[in-house]
PDB file of C-alpha atoms in Angstrom:
ATOM      1  CA  UNK A   1       0.093  -0.195  -0.085  1.00  0.00           C
ATOM      2  CA  UNK A   2       1.607   3.461  -0.839  1.00  0.00           C
ATOM      3  CA  UNK A   3       2.077   5.709   1.863  1.00  0.00           C
ATOM      4  CA  UNK A   4      -0.778   7.913   0.557  1.00  0.00           C
ATOM      5  CA  UNK A   5      -3.522   5.045   1.280  1.00  0.00           C
ATOM      6  CA  UNK A   6      -2.132   3.985   4.477  1.00  0.00           C
ATOM      7  CA  UNK A   7      -2.304   7.960   5.618  1.00  0.00           C
ATOM      8  CA  UNK A   8      -6.099   7.831   4.093  1.00  0.00           C
ATOM      9  CA  UNK A   9      -6.390   4.420   5.763  1.00  0.00           C
ATOM     10  CA  UNK A  10      -4.612   5.308   9.144  1.00  0.00           C
ATOM     11  CA  UNK A  11      -7.414   8.212   9.203  1.00  0.00           C
ATOM     12  CA  UNK A  12     -10.455   6.867   8.773  1.00  0.00           C
ATOM     13  CA  UNK A  13      -9.657   3.989  11.009  1.00  0.00           C
ATOM     14  CA  UNK A  14      -8.975   7.071  13.408  1.00  0.00           C
ATOM     15  CA  UNK A  15     -12.246   9.039  12.953  1.00  0.00           C
ATOM     16  CA  UNK A  16     -14.173   6.217  13.547  1.00  0.00           C
ATOM     17  CA  UNK A  17     -13.194   5.993  16.786  1.00  0.00           C
ATOM     18  CA  UNK A  18     -12.925   8.876  17.915  1.00  0.00           C
ATOM     19  CA  UNK A  19     -17.035   9.020  16.274  1.00  0.00           C
ATOM     20  CA  UNK A  20     -17.017   5.961  18.408  1.00  0.00           C
ATOM     21  CA  UNK A  21     -15.756   7.566  22.444  1.00  0.00           C
ATOM     22  CA  UNK A  22     -18.844  10.737  21.083  1.00  0.00           C
ATOM     23  CA  UNK A  23     -21.593   8.134  20.989  1.00  0.00           C
ATOM     24  CA  UNK A  24     -20.305   6.100  23.838  1.00  0.00           C
ATOM     25  CA  UNK A  25     -20.529   8.500  26.205  1.00  0.00           C
ATOM     26  CA  UNK A  26     -23.960   8.388  25.824  1.00  0.00           C
ATOM     27  CA  UNK A  27     -26.894   7.438  28.557  1.00  0.00           C
ATOM     28  CA  UNK A  28     -28.634   6.152  25.210  1.00  0.00           C
ATOM     29  CA  UNK A  29     -27.000   3.320  23.717  1.00  0.00           C
ATOM     30  CA  UNK A  30     -29.548   2.525  21.152  1.00  0.00           C
ATOM     31  CA  UNK A  31     -28.894   5.838  20.435  1.00  0.00           C
ATOM     32  CA  UNK A  32     -25.555   6.022  20.522  1.00  0.00           C
ATOM     33  CA  UNK A  33     -26.270   2.685  17.821  1.00  0.00           C
ATOM     34  CA  UNK A  34     -28.062   5.426  15.772  1.00  0.00           C
ATOM     35  CA  UNK A  35     -25.479   8.030  15.410  1.00  0.00           C
ATOM     36  CA  UNK A  36     -23.037   5.539  14.844  1.00  0.00           C
ATOM     37  CA  UNK A  37     -25.172   3.682  12.240  1.00  0.00           C
ATOM     38  CA  UNK A  38     -25.347   6.084  10.164  1.00  0.00           C
ATOM     39  CA  UNK A  39     -22.096   8.377  10.086  1.00  0.00           C
ATOM     40  CA  UNK A  40     -19.967   5.357   9.006  1.00  0.00           C
ATOM     41  CA  UNK A  41     -23.107   3.259   7.127  1.00  0.00           C
ATOM     42  CA  UNK A  42     -20.449   3.663   3.745  1.00  0.00           C
ATOM     43  CA  UNK A  43     -18.140   1.808   5.233  1.00  0.00           C
ATOM     44  CA  UNK A  44     -19.554  -1.489   7.242  1.00  0.00           C
ATOM     45  CA  UNK A  45     -17.432  -3.659   6.664  1.00  0.00           C
ATOM     46  CA  UNK A  46     -14.040  -1.712   7.820  1.00  0.00           C
ATOM     47  CA  UNK A  47     -12.797  -3.999  10.861  1.00  0.00           C
ATOM     48  CA  UNK A  48     -13.080  -1.092  13.349  1.00  0.00           C
ATOM     49  CA  UNK A  49     -16.206  -0.475  12.175  1.00  0.00           C
ATOM     50  CA  UNK A  50     -17.887  -3.505  12.379  1.00  0.00           C
ATOM     51  CA  UNK A  51     -15.548  -3.856  15.908  1.00  0.00           C
ATOM     52  CA  UNK A  52     -17.078  -0.239  17.386  1.00  0.00           C
ATOM     53  CA  UNK A  53     -21.174  -1.647  16.212  1.00  0.00           C
ATOM     54  CA  UNK A  54     -20.088  -5.398  18.447  1.00  0.00           C
ATOM     55  CA  UNK A  55     -20.128  -3.194  21.127  1.00  0.00           C
ATOM     56  CA  UNK A  56     -22.711  -1.253  20.723  1.00  0.00           C
ATOM     57  CA  UNK A  57     -25.741  -3.514  20.068  1.00  0.00           C
ATOM     58  CA  UNK A  58     -24.092  -5.324  23.238  1.00  0.00           C
ATOM     59  CA  UNK A  59     -24.865  -2.299  24.712  1.00  0.00           C
ATOM     60  CA  UNK A  60     -27.927  -1.858  23.387  1.00  0.00           C
ATOM     61  CA  UNK A  61     -28.608  -5.216  25.000  1.00  0.00           C
ATOM     62  CA  UNK A  62     -28.657  -7.086  21.891  1.00  0.00           C
ATOM     63  CA  UNK A  63     -26.006  -9.636  22.486  1.00  0.00           C
ATOM     64  CA  UNK A  64     -27.251 -12.198  19.184  1.00  0.00           C
ATOM     65  CA  UNK A  65     -26.883  -8.851  17.031  1.00  0.00           C
ATOM     66  CA  UNK A  66     -23.113  -8.700  18.373  1.00  0.00           C
ATOM     67  CA  UNK A  67     -22.138 -12.246  18.405  1.00  0.00           C
ATOM     68  CA  UNK A  68     -23.008 -12.111  14.806  1.00  0.00           C
ATOM     69  CA  UNK A  69     -21.153  -9.154  13.612  1.00  0.00           C
ATOM     70  CA  UNK A  70     -17.943 -10.632  15.594  1.00  0.00           C
ATOM     71  CA  UNK A  71     -18.099 -13.768  13.895  1.00  0.00           C
ATOM     72  CA  UNK A  72     -18.439 -12.425  10.570  1.00  0.00           C
ATOM     73  CA  UNK A  73     -14.619 -11.084  11.616  1.00  0.00           C
ATOM     74  CA  UNK A  74     -13.329 -14.948  10.719  1.00  0.00           C
ATOM     75  CA  UNK A  75     -14.321 -14.777   7.420  1.00  0.00           C
ATOM     76  CA  UNK A  76     -12.446 -11.447   7.133  1.00  0.00           C
ATOM     77  CA  UNK A  77      -8.261 -10.787   6.775  1.00  0.00           C
ATOM     78  CA  UNK A  78      -7.957  -8.006   9.436  1.00  0.00           C
ATOM     79  CA  UNK A  79      -9.001  -7.868  12.731  1.00  0.00           C
ATOM     80  CA  UNK A  80      -9.181  -4.373  14.196  1.00  0.00           C
ATOM     81  CA  UNK A  81      -6.562  -2.713  16.665  1.00  0.00           C
ATOM     82  CA  UNK A  82      -7.991  -3.975  20.022  1.00  0.00           C
ATOM     83  CA  UNK A  83      -7.811  -0.148  21.496  1.00  0.00           C
ATOM     84  CA  UNK A  84      -8.788   0.871  25.039  1.00  0.00           C
ATOM     85  CA  UNK A  85     -11.121   2.882  23.459  1.00  0.00           C
ATOM     86  CA  UNK A  86     -13.163   0.327  21.474  1.00  0.00           C
ATOM     87  CA  UNK A  87     -12.317  -2.379  24.700  1.00  0.00           C
ATOM     88  CA  UNK A  88     -14.125   0.751  27.433  1.00  0.00           C
ATOM     89  CA  UNK A  89     -17.516  -0.269  25.232  1.00  0.00           C
ATOM     90  CA  UNK A  90     -17.923  -3.663  27.609  1.00  0.00           C
ATOM     91  CA  UNK A  91     -18.372  -1.649  30.823  1.00  0.00           C
ATOM     92  CA  UNK A  92     -20.865   0.746  30.077  1.00  0.00           C
ATOM     93  CA  UNK A  93     -18.717   2.959  27.716  1.00  0.00           C
ATOM     94  CA  UNK A  94     -16.717   4.457  30.455  1.00  0.00           C
ATOM     95  CA  UNK A  95     -12.636   4.713  30.269  1.00  0.00           C
TER      96      UNK A  95
END
């Protein structure tokens, strides 16, 4: 991958991680998920988007949807980098 494409990829990854952090501060998990899905709809197959959606589904209480999203990672060649920002969702979105 050339340097410009790598920079774009890193920028998108950072963007979605920041969006995830912001929406996770909401006390309303369904609203947080709705906002994140609207912002990320064009990039649903990106690993960091899939992971964030899964954790937001978990926070919302829909473990079946979370599991479905996470299981689809087995079909992907890459996995998201586990960051403390994303992992914080497992504990109510608080870091």
